[in-house]
Amino acid sequence: MIQALRKLLDKFLNSLFKKKKHIKLGLYGPPNAGKTTLANKICTDWLGEEMGNVSDVAHETREIQIKEQISIKAKGKELSFNLVDTPGIATKIDFEEFIKAGMKKKEAKIRAKEATKGVIDAIKWLDDMDVVIVVLDSTEDPFSQVNITIIGNLQARDIPVLIVANKIDLKKSDMKRIESAFPQYKIASISAKFGNNIDNFYEALLDMVN
Amino acid sequence: MLTLQYIPYSDIEALPSSKRISKLLNVVKQNKIVLLEGRLRKTEEADLIKKTMEEIDAKFTGVELSVIYPENKDTLALFQRIKKNIINMLLGDRLGMTIIGPAAVIKEIKRDPNKIELLTNEISKKKKGK
């Protein structure tokens, strides 16, 4: 009887351990919020190498990118995860916007096609995530339906969410607006580009998962 | 000219998710703005975005979407909250309103807790010209 209970306990602890070792941590958000910049910051801090390209032109990340086996530590806590950087989720993609950004028509059309596929993939991957960081641009209106839909879908799937208000180094950054839009969520305010408040972000992430 | 099409919830209530989304998108692709009574399920909102992405081409560049739904605020008195919960249980997804419009017509839907602003492409072009 005792042995059976011990086996059961071991199985439970192993599954817990195993689960924690293979956490999939997703970066979600609208285009140009700074998801890949944050992914690069995390990878540089803990692996010593970047994850992907960043650009001012929207939809730079058009494919799911994964960096495996990242371990972060803060205040005696540790978390190992596979980081999944996803393309920005949008409800519209117009190739002419890319032409305005300086691309040739053919290149713009290809980029638009890839971007639409990227959005579809990002949504498909929602079901595979264990934890999600929703990256928002703190200079932009947080009440957009894309933000609400992403967070609502994570809530419906019982996936823990940490909201990151990025770009706090910019004058137009408005934290209060983000806090009023999502009062029920923990929000970490950072500048992924310059590393402002990044330690607070790591602590908030570890607090949420542990 | 802007065309608004009101769709009562009863029109989509009995439909499976995929048909609900197709029905709404078909109206939007006729360059009409859909005013849907109530709202889609959260997963259907994500599916609507997915389906929109699949249908994007040179003519159809996507949608603008906004869901207006009375949230349960912590500031409400207990009795008001209970009343709201009962109404939610009875009406379910019939509560609120969903606006879906073609991106070629609607430039942006701005919302904050108290108001909704619908900026059309023509209006924003005029503003730019000022």
mmCIF file of C-alpha atoms in Angstrom:
data_model
loop_
_atom_site.group_PDB
_atom_site.id
_atom_site.type_symbol
_atom_site.label_atom_id
_atom_site.label_comp_id
_atom_site.label_asym_id
_atom_site.label_seq_id
_atom_site.Cartn_x
_atom_site.Cartn_y
_atom_site.Cartn_z
ATOM 1 C CA MET A 1 0.000 0.000 0.000
ATOM 2 C CA ILE A 2 2.779 2.416 1.062
ATOM 3 C CA GLN A 3 4.819 1.389 -1.985
ATOM 4 C CA ALA A 4 1.885 2.022 -4.262
ATOM 5 C CA LEU A 5 1.396 5.464 -2.740
ATOM 6 C CA ARG A 6 5.096 6.227 -3.106
ATOM 7 C CA LYS A 7 4.998 5.189 -6.773
ATOM 8 C CA LEU A 8 2.019 7.416 -7.308
ATOM 9 C CA LEU A 9 3.777 10.326 -5.602
ATOM 10 C CA ASP A 10 6.954 9.733 -7.638
ATOM 11 C CA LYS A 11 4.925 9.625 -10.833
ATOM 12 C CA PHE A 12 3.231 12.881 -9.905
ATOM 13 C CA LEU A 13 6.512 14.607 -9.020
ATOM 14 C CA ASN A 14 8.194 13.282 -12.162
ATOM 15 C CA SER A 15 5.388 14.485 -14.349
ATOM 16 C CA LEU A 16 5.556 17.874 -12.649
ATOM 17 C CA PHE A 17 9.311 18.037 -13.129
ATOM 18 C CA LYS A 18 9.082 16.809 -16.699
ATOM 19 C CA LYS A 19 6.349 19.308 -17.425
ATOM 20 C CA LYS A 20 8.405 22.175 -16.032
ATOM 21 C CA LYS A 21 11.457 21.089 -18.014
ATOM 22 C CA HIS A 22 9.521 21.296 -21.274
ATOM 23 C CA ILE A 23 7.499 24.440 -20.794
ATOM 24 C CA LYS A 24 6.651 26.195 -24.051
ATOM 25 C CA LEU A 25 6.732 29.919 -23.454
ATOM 26 C CA GLY A 26 5.114 31.876 -26.260
ATOM 27 C CA LEU A 27 5.545 35.499 -27.204
ATOM 28 C CA TYR A 28 2.308 36.862 -28.638
ATOM 29 C CA GLY A 29 1.038 40.276 -29.591
ATOM 30 C CA PRO A 30 0.258 42.629 -32.452
ATOM 31 C CA PRO A 31 2.893 43.364 -35.133
ATOM 32 C CA ASN A 32 5.745 45.694 -34.170
ATOM 33 C CA ALA A 33 5.136 45.469 -30.427
ATOM 34 C CA GLY A 34 8.685 44.211 -29.873
ATOM 35 C CA LYS A 35 8.230 40.452 -29.490
ATOM 36 C CA THR A 36 11.433 39.556 -31.325
ATOM 37 C CA THR A 37 13.329 42.365 -29.590
ATOM 38 C CA LEU A 38 12.282 40.819 -26.264
ATOM 39 C CA ALA A 39 13.123 37.319 -27.545
ATOM 40 C CA ASN A 40 16.571 38.606 -28.518
ATOM 41 C CA LYS A 41 17.022 40.211 -25.107
ATOM 42 C CA ILE A 42 16.086 36.977 -23.311
ATOM 43 C CA CYS A 43 18.352 34.883 -25.565
ATOM 44 C CA THR A 44 21.259 37.323 -25.286
ATOM 45 C CA ASP A 45 20.948 37.472 -21.494
ATOM 46 C CA TRP A 46 20.739 33.721 -20.932
ATOM 47 C CA LEU A 47 22.232 32.051 -24.035
ATOM 48 C CA GLY A 48 24.602 34.723 -25.295
ATOM 49 C CA GLU A 49 23.079 34.802 -28.791
ATOM 50 C CA GLU A 50 20.177 36.493 -30.565
ATOM 51 C CA MET A 51 17.037 34.787 -31.856
ATOM 52 C CA GLY A 52 15.822 36.704 -34.924
ATOM 53 C CA ASN A 53 15.876 39.847 -37.028
ATOM 54 C CA VAL A 54 14.034 42.981 -35.970
ATOM 55 C CA SER A 55 12.781 45.781 -38.194
ATOM 56 C CA ASP A 56 10.609 48.900 -38.108
ATOM 57 C CA VAL A 57 8.537 47.459 -40.960
ATOM 58 C CA ALA A 58 5.638 45.381 -39.631
ATOM 59 C CA HIS A 59 5.568 41.584 -40.026
ATOM 60 C CA GLU A 60 9.341 41.133 -39.957
ATOM 61 C CA THR A 61 8.736 37.813 -38.148
ATOM 62 C CA ARG A 62 6.585 35.722 -40.446
ATOM 63 C CA GLU A 63 7.437 32.254 -39.211
ATOM 64 C CA ILE A 64 7.327 30.643 -35.795
ATOM 65 C CA GLN A 65 10.817 30.678 -34.293
ATOM 66 C CA ILE A 66 11.860 28.437 -31.426
ATOM 67 C CA LYS A 67 14.864 28.605 -29.144
ATOM 68 C CA GLU A 68 15.191 25.538 -26.970
ATOM 69 C CA GLN A 69 16.442 25.000 -23.436
ATOM 70 C CA ILE A 70 16.631 28.499 -22.022
ATOM 71 C CA SER A 71 17.134 28.673 -18.256
ATOM 72 C CA ILE A 72 16.531 31.878 -16.380
ATOM 73 C CA LYS A 73 17.277 32.510 -12.718
ATOM 74 C CA ALA A 74 16.252 35.264 -10.333
ATOM 75 C CA LYS A 75 15.924 35.528 -6.571
ATOM 76 C CA GLY A 76 16.723 31.836 -6.042
ATOM 77 C CA LYS A 77 14.093 30.669 -8.537
ATOM 78 C CA GLU A 78 14.800 28.974 -11.845
ATOM 79 C CA LEU A 79 12.796 28.266 -14.966
ATOM 80 C CA SER A 80 13.725 26.246 -18.047
ATOM 81 C CA PHE A 81 11.673 26.667 -21.188
ATOM 82 C CA ASN A 82 11.548 26.593 -24.953
ATOM 83 C CA LEU A 83 10.937 30.106 -26.218
ATOM 84 C CA VAL A 84 8.471 30.413 -29.104
ATOM 85 C CA ASP A 85 8.487 33.742 -30.940
ATOM 86 C CA THR A 86 5.345 34.127 -33.031
ATOM 87 C CA PRO A 87 4.426 36.436 -35.935
ATOM 88 C CA GLY A 88 2.332 39.456 -34.948
ATOM 89 C CA ILE A 89 -1.411 38.863 -35.063
ATOM 90 C CA ALA A 90 -3.375 41.281 -37.234
ATOM 91 C CA THR A 91 -6.835 41.415 -38.787
ATOM 92 C CA LYS A 92 -5.659 43.085 -41.991
ATOM 93 C CA ILE A 93 -2.605 42.917 -44.227
ATOM 94 C CA ASP A 94 -2.279 45.135 -47.274
ATOM 95 C CA PHE A 95 0.735 44.666 -49.548
ATOM 96 C CA GLU A 96 0.552 48.362 -50.441
ATOM 97 C CA GLU A 97 1.633 49.203 -46.897
ATOM 98 C CA PHE A 98 4.899 47.379 -47.597
ATOM 99 C CA ILE A 99 5.323 49.322 -50.849
ATOM 100 C CA LYS A 100 4.914 52.545 -48.830
ATOM 101 C CA ALA A 101 7.669 51.230 -46.550
ATOM 102 C CA GLY A 102 9.985 51.076 -49.567
ATOM 103 C CA MET A 103 9.549 47.593 -50.999
ATOM 104 C CA LYS A 104 9.047 46.686 -54.625
ATOM 105 C CA LYS A 105 5.581 45.435 -55.618
ATOM 106 C CA LYS A 106 6.632 41.809 -56.069
ATOM 107 C CA GLU A 107 8.537 41.731 -52.786
ATOM 108 C CA ALA A 108 5.618 43.438 -50.998
ATOM 109 C CA LYS A 109 3.136 40.866 -52.311
ATOM 110 C CA ILE A 110 5.351 37.983 -51.178
ATOM 111 C CA ARG A 111 5.774 39.559 -47.749
ATOM 112 C CA ALA A 112 1.992 40.059 -47.421
ATOM 113 C CA LYS A 113 1.363 36.419 -48.367
ATOM 114 C CA GLU A 114 3.949 35.206 -45.853
ATOM 115 C CA ALA A 115 2.518 37.524 -43.199
ATOM 116 C CA THR A 116 -1.006 36.105 -43.602
ATOM 117 C CA LYS A 117 0.391 32.589 -43.208
ATOM 118 C CA GLY A 118 2.331 33.754 -40.157
ATOM 119 C CA VAL A 119 -0.842 35.008 -38.466
ATOM 120 C CA ILE A 120 -2.597 31.690 -39.165
ATOM 121 C CA ASP A 121 0.360 29.746 -37.695
ATOM 122 C CA ALA A 122 0.505 31.978 -34.605
ATOM 123 C CA ILE A 123 -3.181 31.312 -33.891
ATOM 124 C CA LYS A 124 -2.762 27.554 -34.506
ATOM 125 C CA TRP A 125 0.125 27.466 -32.004
ATOM 126 C CA LEU A 126 -1.997 28.949 -29.204
ATOM 127 C CA ASP A 127 -3.117 25.459 -28.192
ATOM 128 C CA ASP A 128 0.490 24.297 -27.712
ATOM 129 C CA MET A 129 1.564 26.989 -25.259
ATOM 130 C CA ASP A 130 2.052 26.444 -21.530
ATOM 131 C CA VAL A 131 2.698 30.078 -20.645
ATOM 132 C CA VAL A 132 2.327 33.190 -22.775
ATOM 133 C CA ILE A 133 3.847 36.624 -22.616
ATOM 134 C CA VAL A 134 1.639 39.098 -24.446
ATOM 135 C CA VAL A 135 3.859 41.910 -25.680
ATOM 136 C CA LEU A 136 2.126 45.258 -26.187
ATOM 137 C CA ASP A 137 3.522 48.527 -27.458
ATOM 138 C CA SER A 138 2.869 50.921 -24.563
ATOM 139 C CA THR A 139 2.706 53.878 -26.973
ATOM 140 C CA GLU A 140 -0.270 52.335 -28.811
ATOM 141 C CA ASP A 141 -3.968 52.010 -27.947
ATOM 142 C CA PRO A 142 -4.266 48.852 -25.786
ATOM 143 C CA PHE A 143 -8.028 48.495 -26.396
ATOM 144 C CA SER A 144 -7.543 47.021 -29.879
ATOM 145 C CA GLN A 145 -9.626 43.938 -30.598
ATOM 146 C CA VAL A 146 -6.526 41.920 -31.527
ATOM 147 C CA ASN A 147 -5.153 42.363 -27.990
ATOM 148 C CA ILE A 148 -8.521 41.508 -26.455
ATOM 149 C CA THR A 149 -8.963 38.463 -28.707
ATOM 150 C CA ILE A 150 -5.475 37.105 -27.945
ATOM 151 C CA ILE A 151 -5.900 37.511 -24.190
ATOM 152 C CA GLY A 152 -9.480 36.181 -24.288
ATOM 153 C CA ASN A 153 -8.325 33.069 -26.148
ATOM 154 C CA LEU A 154 -5.545 32.433 -23.644
ATOM 155 C CA GLN A 155 -8.019 32.865 -20.804
ATOM 156 C CA ALA A 156 -10.440 30.437 -22.485
ATOM 157 C CA ARG A 157 -7.599 27.888 -22.696
ATOM 158 C CA ASP A 158 -6.488 28.451 -19.051
ATOM 159 C CA ILE A 159 -3.006 29.470 -20.179
ATOM 160 C CA PRO A 160 -1.184 31.741 -17.686
ATOM 161 C CA VAL A 161 -0.537 35.205 -19.131
ATOM 162 C CA LEU A 162 1.987 37.887 -18.321
ATOM 163 C CA ILE A 163 1.441 41.177 -20.121
ATOM 164 C CA VAL A 164 4.559 43.094 -21.085
ATOM 165 C CA ALA A 165 4.159 46.803 -21.779
ATOM 166 C CA ASN A 166 7.130 47.426 -24.041
ATOM 167 C CA LYS A 167 8.824 50.610 -25.311
ATOM 168 C CA ILE A 168 8.637 52.495 -22.000
ATOM 169 C CA ASP A 169 11.716 54.422 -23.162
ATOM 170 C CA LEU A 170 9.493 56.340 -25.593
ATOM 171 C CA LYS A 171 7.788 59.595 -24.570
ATOM 172 C CA LYS A 172 4.357 58.478 -25.793
ATOM 173 C CA SER A 173 4.446 55.402 -23.541
ATOM 174 C CA ASP A 174 1.332 55.273 -21.334
ATOM 175 C CA MET A 175 1.349 52.571 -18.675
ATOM 176 C CA LYS A 176 -1.859 53.739 -17.015
ATOM 177 C CA ARG A 177 -3.807 53.128 -20.213
ATOM 178 C CA ILE A 178 -2.552 49.521 -20.378
ATOM 179 C CA GLU A 179 -3.284 48.959 -16.697
ATOM 180 C CA SER A 180 -6.817 50.281 -17.143
ATOM 181 C CA ALA A 181 -7.359 48.027 -20.177
ATOM 182 C CA PHE A 182 -6.252 44.844 -18.394
ATOM 183 C CA PRO A 183 -6.710 45.421 -14.650
ATOM 184 C CA GLN A 184 -6.913 41.709 -13.842
ATOM 185 C CA TYR A 185 -3.435 40.894 -15.212
ATOM 186 C CA LYS A 186 0.096 41.313 -13.932
ATOM 187 C CA ILE A 187 1.864 43.824 -16.172
ATOM 188 C CA ALA A 188 5.634 44.182 -16.522
ATOM 189 C CA SER A 189 6.755 47.477 -18.034
ATOM 190 C CA ILE A 190 10.034 47.275 -19.929
ATOM 191 C CA SER A 191 12.119 48.534 -22.773
ATOM 192 C CA ALA A 192 13.273 45.357 -24.497
ATOM 193 C CA LYS A 193 15.544 47.422 -26.745
ATOM 194 C CA PHE A 194 17.467 49.089 -23.924
ATOM 195 C CA GLY A 195 16.893 46.543 -21.156
ATOM 196 C CA ASN A 196 15.017 48.911 -18.803
ATOM 197 C CA ASN A 197 13.266 47.024 -15.957
ATOM 198 C CA ILE A 198 14.274 43.687 -17.489
ATOM 199 C CA ASP A 199 15.095 42.183 -14.069
ATOM 200 C CA ASN A 200 11.581 43.011 -12.867
ATOM 201 C CA PHE A 201 10.247 41.234 -15.941
ATOM 202 C CA TYR A 202 12.251 38.065 -15.175
ATOM 203 C CA GLU A 203 11.050 38.129 -11.570
ATOM 204 C CA ALA A 204 7.416 38.578 -12.651
ATOM 205 C CA LEU A 205 7.770 35.657 -15.059
ATOM 206 C CA LEU A 206 9.274 33.376 -12.406
ATOM 207 C CA ASP A 207 6.618 34.422 -9.875
ATOM 208 C CA MET A 208 3.886 33.563 -12.340
ATOM 209 C CA VAL A 209 5.223 30.138 -13.316
ATOM 210 C CA ASN A 210 6.569 28.920 -9.968
ATOM 211 C CA MET B 1 -21.435 55.299 -49.373
ATOM 212 C CA LEU B 2 -21.314 53.208 -46.226
ATOM 213 C CA THR B 3 -23.632 50.227 -45.948
ATOM 214 C CA LEU B 4 -24.382 48.786 -42.538
ATOM 215 C CA GLN B 5 -26.005 45.369 -42.257
ATOM 216 C CA TYR B 6 -27.589 44.362 -38.978
ATOM 217 C CA ILE B 7 -27.494 40.651 -38.259
ATOM 218 C CA PRO B 8 -29.630 39.441 -35.356
ATOM 219 C CA TYR B 9 -28.080 36.760 -33.173
ATOM 220 C CA SER B 10 -30.896 34.377 -34.117
ATOM 221 C CA ASP B 11 -29.467 34.331 -37.681
ATOM 222 C CA ILE B 12 -26.253 32.669 -36.523
ATOM 223 C CA GLU B 13 -27.355 30.968 -33.315
ATOM 224 C CA ALA B 14 -27.999 27.529 -34.801
ATOM 225 C CA LEU B 15 -25.015 27.567 -37.161
ATOM 226 C CA PRO B 16 -21.766 25.703 -36.469
ATOM 227 C CA SER B 17 -18.715 27.936 -35.890
ATOM 228 C CA SER B 18 -17.313 27.636 -39.413
ATOM 229 C CA LYS B 19 -20.619 28.618 -41.020
ATOM 230 C CA ARG B 20 -21.098 31.540 -38.624
ATOM 231 C CA ILE B 21 -17.698 32.891 -39.638
ATOM 232 C CA SER B 22 -18.287 32.323 -43.369
ATOM 233 C CA LYS B 23 -21.676 34.059 -43.169
ATOM 234 C CA LEU B 24 -20.198 37.153 -41.502
ATOM 235 C CA LEU B 25 -17.157 37.280 -43.778
ATOM 236 C CA ASN B 26 -19.295 36.939 -46.898
ATOM 237 C CA VAL B 27 -21.225 40.077 -45.914
ATOM 238 C CA VAL B 28 -18.001 41.965 -45.134
ATOM 239 C CA LYS B 29 -16.531 40.962 -48.487
ATOM 240 C CA GLN B 30 -19.470 42.739 -50.146
ATOM 241 C CA ASN B 31 -17.982 45.930 -48.643
ATOM 242 C CA LYS B 32 -20.655 46.118 -45.943
ATOM 243 C CA ILE B 33 -20.155 46.780 -42.263
ATOM 244 C CA VAL B 34 -21.690 44.046 -40.120
ATOM 245 C CA LEU B 35 -23.442 44.976 -36.894
ATOM 246 C CA LEU B 36 -23.962 41.644 -35.189
ATOM 247 C CA GLU B 37 -26.242 41.417 -32.184
ATOM 248 C CA GLY B 38 -24.173 39.796 -29.453
ATOM 249 C CA ARG B 39 -20.746 38.299 -29.954
ATOM 250 C CA LEU B 40 -18.865 35.281 -31.197
ATOM 251 C CA ARG B 41 -17.125 32.891 -28.824
ATOM 252 C CA LYS B 42 -13.501 33.779 -28.065
ATOM 253 C CA THR B 43 -12.222 30.846 -30.112
ATOM 254 C CA GLU B 44 -14.501 31.923 -32.980
ATOM 255 C CA GLU B 45 -12.985 35.425 -32.894
ATOM 256 C CA ALA B 46 -9.563 33.828 -33.406
ATOM 257 C CA ASP B 47 -10.992 31.597 -36.149
ATOM 258 C CA LEU B 48 -12.485 34.671 -37.825
ATOM 259 C CA ILE B 49 -9.006 36.213 -37.951
ATOM 260 C CA LYS B 50 -7.577 32.950 -39.336
ATOM 261 C CA LYS B 51 -10.270 32.712 -42.012
ATOM 262 C CA THR B 52 -9.762 36.387 -42.881
ATOM 263 C CA MET B 53 -6.050 35.758 -43.410
ATOM 264 C CA GLU B 54 -6.829 32.816 -45.701
ATOM 265 C CA GLU B 55 -9.038 35.007 -47.861
ATOM 266 C CA ILE B 56 -6.770 38.042 -48.175
ATOM 267 C CA ASP B 57 -5.870 38.924 -51.746
ATOM 268 C CA ALA B 58 -5.294 42.050 -53.843
ATOM 269 C CA LYS B 59 -8.942 43.110 -53.446
ATOM 270 C CA PHE B 60 -9.720 42.014 -49.904
ATOM 271 C CA THR B 61 -7.150 43.274 -47.399
ATOM 272 C CA GLY B 62 -8.790 42.084 -44.212
ATOM 273 C CA VAL B 63 -11.182 43.352 -41.590
ATOM 274 C CA GLU B 64 -11.516 45.737 -38.708
ATOM 275 C CA LEU B 65 -13.203 44.144 -35.744
ATOM 276 C CA SER B 66 -14.554 45.330 -32.432
ATOM 277 C CA VAL B 67 -16.622 43.568 -29.810
ATOM 278 C CA ILE B 68 -18.561 45.651 -27.333
ATOM 279 C CA TYR B 69 -19.481 43.680 -24.269
ATOM 280 C CA PRO B 70 -20.515 44.823 -20.804
ATOM 281 C CA GLU B 71 -17.765 43.504 -18.534
ATOM 282 C CA ASN B 72 -18.281 42.613 -14.886
ATOM 283 C CA LYS B 73 -16.523 45.395 -13.041
ATOM 284 C CA ASP B 74 -15.332 44.891 -9.483
ATOM 285 C CA THR B 75 -16.654 48.348 -8.683
ATOM 286 C CA LEU B 76 -20.257 47.205 -9.144
ATOM 287 C CA ALA B 77 -22.278 46.605 -6.006
ATOM 288 C CA LEU B 78 -22.897 42.967 -5.129
ATOM 289 C CA PHE B 79 -26.594 43.127 -6.070
ATOM 290 C CA GLN B 80 -25.755 44.687 -9.456
ATOM 291 C CA ARG B 81 -23.153 42.008 -10.094
ATOM 292 C CA ILE B 82 -25.607 39.222 -9.262
ATOM 293 C CA LYS B 83 -28.200 40.855 -11.535
ATOM 294 C CA LYS B 84 -25.661 41.082 -14.332
ATOM 295 C CA ASN B 85 -24.602 37.457 -13.880
ATOM 296 C CA ILE B 86 -28.225 36.320 -14.125
ATOM 297 C CA ILE B 87 -28.704 38.377 -17.315
ATOM 298 C CA ASN B 88 -25.474 36.867 -18.689
ATOM 299 C CA MET B 89 -26.718 33.358 -17.931
ATOM 300 C CA LEU B 90 -30.043 34.001 -19.624
ATOM 301 C CA LEU B 91 -28.796 35.850 -22.688
ATOM 302 C CA GLY B 92 -25.290 34.367 -23.042
ATOM 303 C CA ASP B 93 -23.589 35.555 -26.211
ATOM 304 C CA ARG B 94 -26.595 37.667 -27.217
ATOM 305 C CA LEU B 95 -25.314 40.454 -25.010
ATOM 306 C CA GLY B 96 -23.262 43.246 -26.518
ATOM 307 C CA MET B 97 -22.542 43.920 -30.169
ATOM 308 C CA THR B 98 -19.884 42.987 -32.714
ATOM 309 C CA ILE B 99 -18.768 45.331 -35.473
ATOM 310 C CA ILE B 100 -16.917 43.816 -38.429
ATOM 311 C CA GLY B 101 -16.029 45.905 -41.447
ATOM 312 C CA PRO B 102 -13.785 45.595 -44.474
ATOM 313 C CA ALA B 103 -10.341 47.132 -43.896
ATOM 314 C CA ALA B 104 -10.706 48.898 -47.255
ATOM 315 C CA VAL B 105 -13.632 50.860 -45.807
ATOM 316 C CA ILE B 106 -12.824 51.109 -42.101
ATOM 317 C CA LYS B 107 -9.423 52.482 -41.263
ATOM 318 C CA GLU B 108 -9.683 51.989 -37.539
ATOM 319 C CA ILE B 109 -12.135 51.251 -34.760
ATOM 320 C CA LYS B 110 -11.058 53.113 -31.659
ATOM 321 C CA ARG B 111 -12.541 52.069 -28.395
ATOM 322 C CA ASP B 112 -12.175 52.855 -24.768
ATOM 323 C CA PRO B 113 -14.510 51.768 -21.998
ATOM 324 C CA ASN B 114 -16.980 54.579 -22.725
ATOM 325 C CA LYS B 115 -17.122 55.121 -26.474
ATOM 326 C CA ILE B 116 -16.468 53.631 -29.906
ATOM 327 C CA GLU B 117 -15.118 55.662 -32.821
ATOM 328 C CA LEU B 118 -15.287 54.253 -36.305
ATOM 329 C CA LEU B 119 -12.852 55.943 -38.663
ATOM 330 C CA THR B 120 -13.508 55.280 -42.309
ATOM 331 C CA ASN B 121 -10.807 55.556 -44.926
ATOM 332 C CA GLU B 122 -12.582 58.433 -46.679
ATOM 333 C CA ILE B 123 -12.873 60.473 -43.470
ATOM 334 C CA SER B 124 -9.264 59.907 -42.517
ATOM 335 C CA LYS B 125 -8.154 60.923 -46.036
ATOM 336 C CA LYS B 126 -10.163 64.142 -45.722
ATOM 337 C CA LYS B 127 -8.586 64.821 -42.338
ATOM 338 C CA LYS B 128 -5.146 64.293 -43.839
ATOM 339 C CA GLY B 129 -5.915 66.767 -46.580
ATOM 340 C CA LYS B 130 -6.781 69.532 -44.111
#
